[in-house]
Coordinates of C-alpha atoms in Angstrom, one line a residue:
L1 CA -11.5 -57.2 -35.9
L2 CA -9.8 -53.8 -35.7
E3 CA -12.0 -52.7 -32.6
A4 CA -12.0 -56.3 -31.1
G5 CA -13.1 -55.9 -27.4
V6 CA -12.3 -52.0 -27.5
R7 CA -14.6 -49.8 -25.5
K8 CA -14.9 -46.1 -27.1
T9 CA -17.8 -43.6 -27.2
P10 CA -17.6 -41.3 -30.7
F11 CA -19.1 -38.0 -31.3
D12 CA -20.5 -37.5 -34.7
S13 CA -20.6 -34.2 -36.3
V14 CA -24.0 -33.3 -35.3
A15 CA -23.3 -33.8 -31.6
L16 CA -19.8 -31.5 -32.2
K17 CA -21.8 -28.9 -34.0
E18 CA -25.2 -28.7 -32.1
N19 CA -24.0 -25.5 -30.4
I20 CA -21.5 -24.2 -32.4
S21 CA -20.1 -21.8 -29.6
L22 CA -19.4 -24.9 -26.8
S23 CA -15.9 -26.1 -26.3
F24 CA -14.8 -29.4 -26.0
A25 CA -15.4 -29.1 -22.1
D26 CA -19.2 -28.6 -22.7
I27 CA -19.4 -31.4 -25.5
L28 CA -18.0 -34.0 -22.8
A29 CA -20.2 -32.6 -20.1
Y30 CA -23.5 -33.2 -21.9
N31 CA -22.6 -36.3 -24.1
S32 CA -20.6 -38.2 -21.7
S33 CA -21.0 -39.2 -17.8
L34 CA -17.2 -37.5 -17.5
F35 CA -16.9 -35.0 -14.6
V36 CA -15.9 -31.6 -16.3
K37 CA -14.1 -29.3 -13.6
Q38 CA -14.6 -25.9 -14.7
Y39 CA -12.9 -22.8 -12.7
G40 CA -15.5 -20.4 -14.3
R41 CA -16.9 -19.3 -17.3
A42 CA -14.3 -19.7 -20.3
T43 CA -11.6 -20.5 -17.7
L44 CA -9.5 -23.7 -16.9
S45 CA -11.8 -27.1 -17.8
T46 CA -10.5 -30.2 -16.6
I47 CA -12.1 -33.9 -16.9
S48 CA -12.1 -36.9 -14.4
F49 CA -12.2 -40.2 -16.6
R50 CA -13.6 -43.4 -14.4
G51 CA -12.3 -41.8 -10.9
T52 CA -8.8 -40.6 -12.0
S53 CA -7.5 -37.1 -11.8
S54 CA -7.0 -34.6 -15.0
S55 CA -3.6 -35.7 -15.8
H56 CA -4.8 -39.5 -16.2
T57 CA -6.5 -38.7 -19.2
Q58 CA -4.3 -38.8 -22.8
V59 CA -5.3 -36.4 -25.4
L60 CA -4.3 -36.8 -29.0
W61 CA -4.9 -34.3 -31.9
N62 CA -4.3 -35.8 -35.3
G63 CA -2.1 -38.5 -33.5
M64 CA 0.2 -36.0 -31.5
K65 CA -0.6 -35.8 -27.8
I66 CA -1.3 -32.3 -26.5
N67 CA -1.4 -33.0 -22.8
S68 CA 1.2 -30.3 -21.2
P69 CA 4.4 -31.8 -20.5
M70 CA 4.4 -29.7 -17.3
L71 CA 1.1 -30.3 -16.2
G72 CA 0.0 -33.5 -17.5
M73 CA -3.2 -32.0 -18.2
T74 CA -5.4 -30.4 -21.0
D75 CA -7.5 -27.4 -20.9
F76 CA -10.8 -28.4 -23.1
S77 CA -12.0 -24.9 -22.7
L78 CA -9.3 -23.8 -25.2
I79 CA -10.5 -26.4 -28.0
P80 CA -13.5 -25.0 -29.8
A81 CA -16.0 -27.9 -30.9
F82 CA -15.8 -25.9 -34.5
L83 CA -12.2 -27.0 -35.1
T84 CA -13.2 -30.7 -34.1
D85 CA -14.7 -33.0 -37.0
K86 CA -14.2 -36.4 -35.1
A87 CA -13.8 -37.3 -31.6
E88 CA -13.7 -40.5 -29.8
L89 CA -13.5 -41.3 -26.3
L90 CA -11.2 -44.9 -25.2
H91 CA -12.5 -46.1 -22.0
G92 CA -9.8 -47.4 -19.6
S93 CA -8.0 -50.3 -21.3
S94 CA -8.9 -49.4 -24.6
S95 CA -6.9 -46.3 -24.4
L96 CA -3.7 -48.5 -24.7
Q97 CA -4.6 -48.7 -28.4
A98 CA -3.7 -45.2 -28.8
A99 CA -1.1 -44.2 -26.2
S100 CA 0.2 -45.2 -22.6
G101 CA -0.5 -43.3 -19.7
G102 CA -4.0 -42.9 -19.8
L103 CA -5.3 -44.6 -16.4
G104 CA -8.7 -43.3 -17.0
G105 CA -8.8 -43.5 -20.8
A106 CA -7.8 -41.3 -24.0
I107 CA -9.6 -38.5 -26.0
L108 CA -8.6 -38.9 -30.0
L109 CA -9.3 -35.6 -31.9
Q110 CA -9.5 -35.2 -35.8
T111 CA -9.8 -32.6 -38.2
T112 CA -10.4 -33.7 -41.7
P113 CA -11.3 -31.4 -44.8
K114 CA -13.9 -32.4 -46.9
I115 CA -13.3 -34.1 -49.6
A116 CA -15.3 -32.4 -52.5
D117 CA -14.7 -30.3 -55.8
G118 CA -15.5 -26.6 -55.5
F119 CA -15.6 -24.0 -53.0
S120 CA -17.4 -23.4 -49.9
M121 CA -18.1 -21.4 -47.1
Q122 CA -19.8 -20.8 -43.8
F123 CA -19.8 -17.9 -41.4
V124 CA -21.8 -17.7 -38.0
Q125 CA -22.1 -14.6 -36.0
G126 CA -23.1 -15.1 -32.3
L127 CA -24.4 -12.5 -29.9
G128 CA -25.1 -13.6 -26.1
S129 CA -25.3 -12.1 -22.7
F130 CA -22.5 -10.3 -20.8
R131 CA -21.5 -8.5 -23.9
T132 CA -20.3 -11.9 -25.6
V133 CA -19.5 -11.7 -29.5
D134 CA -18.7 -15.3 -31.4
D135 CA -17.6 -15.2 -34.8
F136 CA -16.9 -18.4 -36.9
L137 CA -15.6 -18.7 -40.6
R138 CA -14.8 -21.8 -42.4
L139 CA -13.6 -21.7 -46.0
E140 CA -12.9 -24.6 -47.9
Y141 CA -11.6 -25.7 -51.4
G142 CA -11.2 -29.1 -53.2
H143 CA -10.3 -30.2 -56.7
K144 CA -9.1 -33.4 -58.2
G145 CA -7.7 -34.7 -55.1
F146 CA -6.4 -31.8 -53.5
T147 CA -8.4 -29.8 -50.7
A148 CA -7.8 -26.9 -48.4
S149 CA -9.6 -25.6 -45.8
V150 CA -9.2 -22.5 -43.2
R151 CA -11.2 -22.1 -40.0
A152 CA -11.3 -19.3 -37.8
V153 CA -12.9 -18.7 -34.7
F154 CA -12.9 -15.3 -32.4
S155 CA -14.8 -15.0 -28.7
W156 CA -14.6 -12.0 -26.6
S157 CA -16.8 -11.3 -23.7
L158 CA -16.7 -8.7 -20.9
N159 CA -18.0 -11.8 -18.7
R160 CA -19.3 -9.4 -16.4
F161 CA -22.5 -11.6 -14.6
R162 CA -24.6 -10.9 -11.4
Y163 CA -24.7 -13.7 -8.9
V164 CA -26.0 -14.4 -5.6
N165 CA -22.6 -15.2 -3.3
M166 CA -23.6 -17.8 -1.3
D167 CA -20.0 -18.0 0.6
K168 CA -21.1 -14.6 2.1
K169 CA -23.7 -13.6 4.5
E170 CA -24.6 -10.0 5.4
Y171 CA -26.3 -9.1 8.9
V172 CA -28.8 -6.1 9.3
Y173 CA -28.7 -5.1 12.8
D174 CA -31.0 -2.7 14.8
D175 CA -29.9 0.4 16.8
D176 CA -29.1 -1.6 19.7
M177 CA -27.0 -3.8 17.5
N178 CA -29.1 -7.0 17.6
V179 CA -29.7 -8.9 14.6
Q180 CA -32.8 -8.4 12.7
S181 CA -32.1 -10.6 9.7
S182 CA -29.5 -11.8 7.2
Y183 CA -29.2 -11.9 3.2
Y184 CA -26.9 -13.4 0.5
P185 CA -25.4 -10.5 -1.4
V186 CA -25.6 -9.9 -5.2
E187 CA -22.4 -9.4 -6.6
Y188 CA -20.8 -9.2 -9.8
N189 CA -18.1 -11.3 -11.8
R190 CA -14.8 -8.6 -11.2
N191 CA -11.9 -9.3 -13.9
G192 CA -13.8 -11.9 -15.9
M193 CA -13.1 -10.5 -19.3
F194 CA -11.7 -13.0 -22.2
R195 CA -10.5 -13.1 -25.7
D196 CA -9.8 -16.3 -27.4
W197 CA -9.1 -16.8 -31.4
H198 CA -8.3 -19.7 -33.1
V199 CA -7.1 -20.4 -36.7
L200 CA -6.9 -23.9 -38.1
S201 CA -5.6 -24.3 -41.5
E202 CA -5.4 -27.8 -43.6
L203 CA -4.1 -28.8 -46.8
G204 CA -4.6 -32.2 -48.2
Y205 CA -3.4 -34.2 -51.5
R206 CA -4.8 -38.0 -52.6
T207 CA -2.6 -39.2 -55.6
H208 CA -4.1 -41.7 -58.4
A209 CA -1.8 -44.2 -56.7
G210 CA -3.1 -43.8 -53.3
D211 CA -0.8 -41.8 -51.5
S212 CA -2.7 -39.3 -49.4
F213 CA -0.8 -36.2 -47.6
S214 CA -1.9 -33.8 -45.0
L215 CA -0.8 -31.0 -43.3
S216 CA -2.8 -29.1 -40.0
L217 CA -1.8 -26.1 -38.5
W218 CA -3.3 -25.0 -35.4
Y219 CA -2.6 -21.5 -33.6
L220 CA -4.5 -19.8 -30.7
G221 CA -4.1 -17.0 -28.9
S222 CA -5.8 -16.8 -25.4
Y223 CA -5.9 -13.5 -23.2
R224 CA -8.0 -14.6 -19.9
Q225 CA -8.4 -12.3 -16.9
Q226 CA -9.2 -14.8 -13.6
P227 CA -12.3 -13.4 -11.6
R228 CA -12.3 -12.5 -8.3
L229 CA -13.4 -15.6 -5.5
T230 CA -16.4 -15.5 -4.1
V231 CA -14.5 -15.5 -0.6
D232 CA -12.3 -12.5 -1.3
Y233 CA -13.6 -9.3 0.6
S234 CA -10.7 -7.1 -0.6
D235 CA -12.0 -3.9 -2.7
N236 CA -8.3 -2.9 -3.9
D237 CA -7.7 -3.2 -7.5
F238 CA -6.1 -5.8 -9.0
V239 CA -4.3 -7.7 -12.0
N240 CA -4.8 -11.4 -12.2
E241 CA -4.5 -12.5 -15.9
Q242 CA -3.2 -15.4 -18.2
N243 CA -1.9 -15.3 -21.6
E244 CA -1.4 -18.2 -24.0
N245 CA -0.2 -18.6 -27.4
T246 CA 0.1 -22.1 -29.1
L247 CA 1.1 -23.3 -32.6
R248 CA 0.6 -27.1 -33.5
A249 CA 1.4 -28.6 -36.8
V250 CA 1.1 -32.1 -38.1
L251 CA 2.3 -33.7 -41.1
S252 CA 1.0 -36.7 -42.3
Y253 CA 1.5 -39.8 -44.7
G254 CA -0.5 -43.0 -45.7
R255 CA -0.7 -45.5 -48.3
T256 CA -2.2 -48.6 -48.8
I257 CA -0.2 -51.4 -50.6
R258 CA -2.7 -54.7 -51.1
K259 CA -2.9 -55.8 -47.3
L260 CA -0.6 -53.4 -45.8
D261 CA -1.4 -50.0 -44.7
I262 CA 1.5 -47.7 -43.6
S263 CA 1.4 -44.4 -42.0
A264 CA 3.9 -41.5 -41.0
S265 CA 3.6 -38.3 -39.4
A266 CA 5.7 -35.7 -37.8
G267 CA 4.7 -32.8 -35.7
Y268 CA 5.8 -29.6 -33.7
A269 CA 4.1 -27.6 -31.2
N270 CA 5.2 -24.4 -29.5
T271 CA 3.4 -22.8 -26.2
F272 CA 4.1 -19.8 -24.5
L273 CA 2.1 -19.6 -21.3
G274 CA 2.3 -16.3 -19.0
Y275 CA 0.7 -15.5 -15.6
D276 CA 0.5 -11.9 -14.0
Y277 CA -1.1 -11.3 -10.5
A278 CA -0.6 -8.1 -8.8
F279 CA -2.6 -6.1 -6.5
D280 CA -3.0 -2.1 -5.8
A281 CA -1.0 -1.5 -2.4
G282 CA -1.9 1.8 -1.9
G283 CA 0.0 5.2 -2.2
N284 CA 0.4 4.6 -6.0
H285 CA 2.0 1.5 -5.6
W286 CA 1.6 -1.8 -7.3
A287 CA 2.8 -5.0 -5.4
D288 CA 4.1 -8.0 -7.9
M289 CA 3.3 -11.1 -6.2
T290 CA 3.5 -13.5 -9.5
H291 CA 5.0 -12.8 -12.7
S292 CA 5.4 -16.4 -14.4
V293 CA 6.6 -17.2 -18.1
S294 CA 6.8 -20.6 -19.6
R295 CA 7.9 -21.9 -23.0
T296 CA 7.6 -25.4 -24.2
N297 CA 8.7 -26.7 -27.4
T298 CA 7.6 -30.2 -28.5
L299 CA 8.9 -32.3 -31.6
Y300 CA 7.0 -35.3 -32.5
L301 CA 7.5 -38.4 -34.7
K302 CA 5.9 -41.7 -35.8
G303 CA 5.6 -44.5 -37.9
G304 CA 3.0 -47.3 -38.1
A305 CA 1.9 -50.5 -40.5
L306 CA -1.0 -52.3 -40.3
W307 CA -0.6 -55.8 -42.1
R308 CA -3.3 -58.3 -42.8
F309 CA -1.2 -61.2 -43.1
A310 CA -3.9 -64.0 -43.5
D311 CA -7.5 -64.6 -43.2
N312 CA -9.0 -63.2 -40.0
W313 CA -5.5 -61.8 -38.6
I314 CA -4.0 -58.4 -38.4
L315 CA -0.7 -57.0 -37.1
C316 CA -0.3 -53.7 -36.1
A317 CA 2.9 -51.9 -34.7
D318 CA 4.1 -48.5 -34.5
L319 CA 6.9 -46.3 -33.2
S320 CA 6.6 -43.0 -31.9
A321 CA 8.8 -40.3 -30.2
N322 CA 8.2 -37.1 -28.2
H323 CA 11.0 -34.4 -27.1
Y324 CA 9.9 -32.0 -24.7
M325 CA 11.8 -28.8 -24.2
V326 CA 10.7 -26.6 -21.3
S327 CA 11.5 -23.5 -19.6
S328 CA 9.6 -22.4 -16.7
K329 CA 10.3 -19.2 -14.6
E330 CA 9.1 -17.0 -12.2
K331 CA 10.5 -13.6 -12.1
V332 CA 9.5 -12.2 -8.7
S333 CA 10.8 -15.1 -6.9
G334 CA 13.5 -15.6 -9.5
Q335 CA 13.2 -19.4 -8.9
G336 CA 12.2 -21.8 -12.2
Y337 CA 13.4 -24.5 -14.0
D338 CA 15.0 -25.9 -17.6
A339 CA 14.5 -29.3 -18.4
A340 CA 14.4 -31.5 -21.6
R341 CA 12.9 -35.0 -21.7
T342 CA 12.4 -37.6 -24.7
E343 CA 9.6 -40.1 -24.3
A344 CA 9.9 -43.1 -26.8
D345 CA 7.1 -45.7 -27.5
A346 CA 6.8 -48.9 -29.2
F347 CA 3.5 -50.8 -29.9
V348 CA 2.7 -53.9 -31.5
S349 CA -0.8 -55.6 -31.3
L350 CA -2.0 -59.0 -32.9
K351 CA -5.5 -59.3 -33.8
W352 CA -7.3 -62.9 -34.6
K353 CA -10.9 -63.8 -35.2
P354 CA -11.0 -67.6 -34.9
V355 CA -14.4 -68.0 -35.6
E356 CA -17.1 -65.6 -37.0
S357 CA -18.5 -64.2 -33.8
V358 CA -15.4 -64.3 -31.9
G359 CA -12.8 -61.2 -31.8
L360 CA -9.3 -61.3 -29.9
S361 CA -6.5 -58.6 -29.6
L362 CA -3.3 -59.1 -27.8
S363 CA -1.2 -55.8 -27.3
L364 CA 1.9 -54.6 -25.9
R365 CA 3.6 -51.5 -25.4
E366 CA 6.9 -50.3 -24.0
E367 CA 7.9 -46.7 -23.1
L368 CA 11.4 -45.3 -22.6
V369 CA 11.2 -41.7 -20.6
G370 CA 14.4 -40.2 -20.4
N371 CA 16.8 -43.1 -19.5
K372 CA 14.1 -45.0 -17.9
F373 CA 12.3 -48.0 -19.2
S374 CA 8.7 -48.7 -18.4
L375 CA 8.0 -52.1 -17.5
P376 CA 6.0 -53.9 -20.3
I377 CA 2.7 -52.9 -20.6
P378 CA 0.4 -55.6 -22.1
A379 CA -3.5 -55.4 -22.5
F380 CA -6.0 -58.3 -23.8
N381 CA -9.1 -57.2 -25.2
A382 CA -11.8 -59.6 -26.5
D383 CA -15.6 -59.5 -27.8
W384 CA -18.1 -62.1 -28.6
L385 CA -21.3 -61.8 -30.8
V386 CA -24.2 -63.2 -29.0
W387 CA -27.0 -62.2 -30.8
R388 CA -26.7 -61.3 -34.7
D389 CA -29.9 -59.9 -35.0
A390 CA -29.3 -57.2 -32.6
E391 CA -25.6 -56.8 -32.5
L392 CA -25.3 -57.9 -28.9
Y393 CA -21.8 -58.1 -27.9
L394 CA -19.9 -59.1 -24.7
K395 CA -16.4 -57.2 -24.5
G396 CA -13.9 -57.5 -22.0
S397 CA -10.5 -56.3 -21.6
V398 CA -7.3 -56.6 -18.9
S399 CA -4.5 -54.5 -18.9
R400 CA -1.4 -52.9 -17.0
N401 CA -0.8 -49.3 -17.7
C402 CA 1.7 -46.6 -16.4
R403 CA 1.9 -42.9 -16.3
F404 CA 5.5 -41.2 -15.6
P405 CA 5.7 -38.2 -13.6
T406 CA 5.3 -34.5 -15.2
L407 CA 8.2 -32.2 -15.5
N408 CA 6.6 -29.8 -12.9
D409 CA 6.3 -33.0 -10.6
M410 CA 10.0 -33.6 -11.1
Y411 CA 11.7 -30.1 -11.4
F412 CA 9.2 -27.3 -10.1
L413 CA 10.9 -25.0 -7.5
P414 CA 10.5 -25.1 -4.9
G415 CA 9.5 -28.7 -4.4
G416 CA 10.2 -30.9 -7.1
N417 CA 11.0 -34.4 -6.6
P418 CA 13.3 -36.1 -9.3
D419 CA 13.0 -39.3 -7.5
L420 CA 9.3 -39.9 -8.2
R421 CA 8.9 -43.6 -9.7
P422 CA 6.0 -43.9 -12.2
E423 CA 2.1 -44.4 -11.2
S424 CA 1.2 -48.0 -12.3
G425 CA -2.3 -49.8 -12.6
F426 CA -3.8 -53.0 -13.1
S427 CA -7.1 -52.6 -14.6
Y428 CA -9.8 -54.9 -16.4
D429 CA -13.4 -54.4 -17.5
I430 CA -16.5 -56.5 -18.7
G431 CA -19.7 -55.0 -20.6
Y432 CA -21.9 -55.5 -23.4
S433 CA -23.2 -53.5 -26.4
F434 CA -26.3 -53.6 -28.3
S435 CA -28.1 -52.0 -31.4
K436 CA -31.3 -52.6 -33.0
C437 CA -33.6 -51.0 -35.6
W438 CA -37.4 -51.6 -36.3
H439 CA -38.8 -49.8 -39.2
S440 CA -38.6 -46.0 -37.9
V441 CA -37.2 -46.8 -34.2
S442 CA -33.5 -47.8 -33.8
L443 CA -32.2 -48.5 -30.3
S444 CA -28.6 -48.8 -29.0
A445 CA -27.0 -49.2 -25.7
E446 CA -23.6 -50.2 -24.3
G447 CA -22.2 -50.8 -20.4
A448 CA -19.5 -51.9 -18.7
W449 CA -18.1 -52.7 -15.0
F450 CA -14.5 -51.2 -14.7
D451 CA -12.1 -51.8 -11.8
S452 CA -8.5 -50.7 -11.4
Y453 CA -5.7 -50.5 -8.7
I454 CA -3.4 -47.8 -9.0
D455 CA -0.2 -47.7 -7.0
D456 CA 2.3 -44.9 -6.1
W457 CA -0.3 -42.5 -7.1
I458 CA 1.5 -39.2 -6.9
L459 CA 0.1 -36.6 -4.2
W460 CA 1.6 -33.1 -3.5
L461 CA 1.9 -32.2 0.4
P462 CA 2.8 -29.5 2.6
Y463 CA 6.7 -29.8 2.9
G464 CA 9.6 -28.1 4.8
A465 CA 9.9 -26.7 8.2
R466 CA 7.2 -24.1 7.9
K467 CA 5.3 -26.2 5.6
N468 CA 5.7 -23.4 3.4
F469 CA 5.6 -25.3 0.0
Y470 CA 4.3 -28.4 -1.2
T471 CA 6.3 -31.3 -2.9
P472 CA 5.1 -34.5 -4.7
V473 CA 5.4 -38.2 -3.3
N474 CA 4.2 -41.3 -4.1
L475 CA 2.3 -42.1 -1.6
L476 CA -1.4 -43.3 -2.3
K477 CA -2.9 -46.8 -3.4
V478 CA -5.7 -45.9 -5.1
H479 CA -9.1 -48.3 -6.0
A480 CA -11.1 -46.9 -8.7
Y481 CA -14.1 -49.0 -10.1
G482 CA -17.9 -48.5 -11.0
V483 CA -20.4 -48.9 -13.7
E484 CA -20.7 -47.0 -17.0
Q485 CA -24.1 -47.1 -19.0
K486 CA -25.0 -45.3 -22.3
V487 CA -28.2 -45.7 -24.4
D488 CA -29.1 -43.8 -27.4
F489 CA -32.9 -44.0 -28.8
Q490 CA -34.0 -42.5 -32.3
W491 CA -37.9 -42.4 -33.4
C492 CA -39.3 -41.4 -36.8
F493 CA -43.0 -41.1 -35.8
H494 CA -43.9 -39.3 -39.0
K495 CA -42.0 -38.2 -42.4
D496 CA -41.6 -34.8 -40.7
W497 CA -40.8 -35.5 -37.2
A498 CA -38.0 -37.0 -35.3
F499 CA -37.0 -37.7 -31.9
D500 CA -33.6 -38.6 -30.5
F501 CA -32.5 -39.3 -26.7
G502 CA -29.1 -40.1 -25.5
G503 CA -28.4 -40.7 -21.9
N504 CA -25.1 -41.6 -19.8
F505 CA -24.6 -42.6 -16.4
T506 CA -21.9 -43.6 -14.2
W507 CA -21.3 -44.7 -10.8
S508 CA -17.3 -44.1 -10.3
P509 CA -16.2 -44.7 -6.6
S510 CA -12.5 -43.9 -6.2
R511 CA -10.9 -44.7 -2.8
N512 CA -7.8 -43.7 -1.4
L513 CA -6.9 -47.2 0.4
S514 CA -3.5 -46.4 1.8
G515 CA -3.9 -43.0 3.3
T516 CA -0.9 -40.4 3.7
G517 CA 0.6 -41.5 6.8
V518 CA 0.4 -38.1 8.1
V519 CA -0.9 -37.7 11.9
G520 CA -4.4 -37.5 12.3
D521 CA -5.0 -38.4 8.7
R522 CA -8.8 -39.5 8.0
S523 CA -8.3 -40.2 4.2
V524 CA -8.3 -43.7 4.4
G525 CA -11.4 -45.3 2.5
K526 CA -12.3 -42.0 1.3
Q527 CA -13.4 -40.8 -2.1
L528 CA -10.5 -38.4 -3.8
V529 CA -10.8 -35.0 -3.8
Y530 CA -13.1 -33.4 -6.7
V531 CA -14.2 -36.7 -7.9
P532 CA -18.0 -37.2 -7.7
E533 CA -19.1 -40.4 -7.2
Y534 CA -22.2 -40.1 -9.6
S535 CA -22.5 -38.5 -13.0
S536 CA -25.2 -38.5 -15.6
S537 CA -26.2 -36.7 -18.8
V538 CA -29.3 -36.5 -21.1
M539 CA -29.4 -35.0 -24.8
A540 CA -33.0 -34.9 -25.9
S541 CA -34.2 -33.4 -29.6
L542 CA -37.4 -32.8 -31.5
A543 CA -37.2 -32.1 -34.9
Y544 CA -40.1 -30.7 -37.6
R545 CA -39.0 -30.2 -40.9
S546 CA -36.1 -27.3 -40.5
W547 CA -37.2 -26.9 -36.9
K548 CA -35.4 -28.3 -34.1
L549 CA -35.9 -28.1 -30.3
L550 CA -32.6 -29.6 -28.3
Y551 CA -32.7 -30.0 -24.3
K552 CA -29.6 -30.8 -22.7
W553 CA -29.3 -32.1 -18.8
C554 CA -26.3 -33.1 -16.6
Y555 CA -26.0 -33.8 -13.0
Y556 CA -22.9 -34.2 -10.7
S557 CA -22.9 -35.6 -7.0
T558 CA -21.1 -33.8 -4.2
R559 CA -17.6 -33.4 -4.9
Y560 CA -15.1 -33.4 -1.7
T561 CA -12.4 -30.7 -1.4
M562 CA -11.1 -32.3 1.8
S563 CA -9.6 -36.0 1.4
S564 CA -11.4 -36.5 4.7
N565 CA -14.4 -35.7 3.0
E566 CA -15.7 -33.5 5.4
T567 CA -19.1 -32.1 4.7
A568 CA -18.6 -28.6 6.2
I569 CA -18.9 -25.5 3.9
S570 CA -15.6 -25.5 2.8
G571 CA -15.1 -29.4 2.6
S572 CA -17.4 -30.4 -0.1
V573 CA -19.1 -28.9 -3.2
P574 CA -22.9 -29.5 -3.3
P575 CA -24.5 -31.5 -6.2
Y576 CA -26.2 -29.9 -8.8
F577 CA -28.4 -30.2 -12.0
M578 CA -27.7 -28.0 -15.2
N579 CA -30.3 -27.5 -18.0
D580 CA -29.8 -26.1 -21.4
V581 CA -32.2 -25.4 -24.5
T582 CA -31.7 -24.6 -28.1
L583 CA -34.1 -23.8 -30.4
S584 CA -33.1 -23.5 -34.1
K585 CA -34.5 -23.1 -37.6
G586 CA -33.3 -23.6 -41.3
L587 CA -34.2 -21.6 -44.1
C588 CA -33.2 -22.7 -48.0
F589 CA -32.6 -20.4 -50.7
R590 CA -31.4 -20.9 -54.0
W591 CA -28.4 -18.1 -53.1
A592 CA -27.6 -20.1 -49.8
D593 CA -28.6 -21.9 -46.6
L594 CA -29.4 -20.0 -43.5
S595 CA -29.8 -20.9 -40.1
L596 CA -31.0 -19.2 -37.0
S597 CA -30.5 -20.5 -33.5
L598 CA -31.1 -19.5 -29.8
A599 CA -29.4 -21.0 -27.2
V600 CA -30.5 -20.6 -23.3
R601 CA -28.1 -22.0 -20.6
N602 CA -28.7 -22.6 -17.3
L603 CA -32.4 -22.6 -18.1
F604 CA -33.7 -22.8 -14.6
N605 CA -31.3 -20.3 -13.0
E606 CA -29.6 -22.7 -11.2
R607 CA -27.1 -21.6 -8.1
Y608 CA -24.1 -23.8 -8.7
V609 CA -20.6 -24.0 -8.7
T610 CA -17.8 -26.9 -9.8
V611 CA -15.0 -25.5 -8.1
L612 CA -15.1 -24.2 -4.4
S613 CA -15.5 -20.2 -4.3
R614 CA -15.6 -19.6 -8.4
P615 CA -18.9 -17.9 -9.5
M616 CA -20.6 -19.2 -12.3
P617 CA -23.3 -17.6 -14.3
G618 CA -27.2 -17.7 -14.0
T619 CA -29.5 -17.9 -17.0
N620 CA -28.2 -16.4 -20.1
F621 CA -28.7 -16.4 -23.8
E622 CA -27.3 -16.0 -27.0
L623 CA -28.3 -15.5 -30.5
F624 CA -26.4 -17.2 -33.7
I625 CA -27.1 -16.3 -37.1
G626 CA -25.4 -18.4 -39.8
I627 CA -25.1 -18.3 -43.7
T628 CA -23.6 -20.9 -46.0
P629 CA -23.5 -19.3 -49.6
K630 CA -24.1 -21.6 -52.9
F631 CA -21.9 -21.3 -55.0
A632 CA -21.8 -22.6 -58.9
R633 CA -20.0 -26.0 -59.1

């Protein structure tokens, strides 16, 4: 009843730990049909959910929003899968169960220490191509309701890989300067080094009376150079790098009193983000082009209750608030802004099961952002159990939603527009889910048709007398619709053998219905930039005793870089397939469990990019050795 009509995709612990070095961006690429937009290896990774942009997906970590209040998006390359114990995608209208603003959907990330007595430890060492080193450590202790956990991740790589530069063409001439032949040069990824480290500490305590307390602290430090573009012909030395230091903390409390569940949480986040770009102008002189520094402080509060006040009735309500304080400065130009904003949210939901096979849910949200109230945000969800033996459900939902402008949209200099209106939309979806087991075989599937209209879509356009800077305007009316399909199959065809298969497919046209109004504009009816119309992914594994072979595949169709959907070389990014394979072996001894794993990425040496002019590596390898000692209990 709690999830009546909700469309969600859960990621189990197996999917999160299949390849321990993966970021959550990689998990999404291979376990869903979301488009993951990567600017290169270990660089910014964002997602497109149901044909929307990266800022239309809300991301919550242990209940606290972690979207940047400046940009509205989340960099998934900075979220190691090793630090995530549970993850869920909430599709479309279902995201309103967690937060507003997710015009595409929401992603919920959770960390939970294991509840067990005694001490446990896990350490994994990874060594890979391009001088890559990955280290993973997990320490846990539990005793009489008390749990403590520390996880640490360290990743370093020179990241200097070879690639064929398809954006440059070299010609070979004879003595009379006639072209004899041509070729694409082989180059190295310059200035691509990265160093990331994370520490996640958690404390938990559960009393005999049923009270539960938890504290989660997550610190990340990231230094990343920004590689040279494939269209850069300069040989000058340069500095192009980004530093980020972020601390997040969440304190939570929960208790069940008969038919009432109550919860409360408080959080704090602090982020320092620095970006520097300079180049050698000659004569021992460096030209500083950009030196930007931003600091963000976030305060978070939330309280909620769930009341089972009658048979087949549930009432849920919560209140939450986020207060953001941002200071952003560009020291070369002297421009920047200081801004603070409070976002408050009230939510109430009534769930009812009129008959055993039908679940209904009616929800309402109301937002206060600064001094502006949103229009009421209602949502209706329903499901119907059509066939009990096969757990065949029909599901549907309809809702409004809205997203307020980010702080950069409103205050960035030059170009910020404080008069922007919230983006608002109406959406619905209808679908099914199915699950059936036959002896050693299990099959499950789910799919949906989704449809949404979004008004006042914010678009940054050239502005000023010389069109030398951009400003955001409420300009577009967007129609995003399509089909999502997911299937999972498991077969234990022998006591020592098991086969698993999972596939995802999405068709997501996302059309600009209004155009920009600029003379000569040809964007009306065209697909939005960097949103593929088709995407799909497959994961298949074959296990024999302690051996396991895992195959992963994903596909993205053409992404346009121009709103007119030009198909010229610079107007689109070609479609591509990606193939990865991992072979692993487990070893069990009296004193410890050992694991060996070899991961091969880009198995067929595909030449591809996800963002124009950003080089991506060919075939590469990484070897992992893990140890889990067995301590006396």
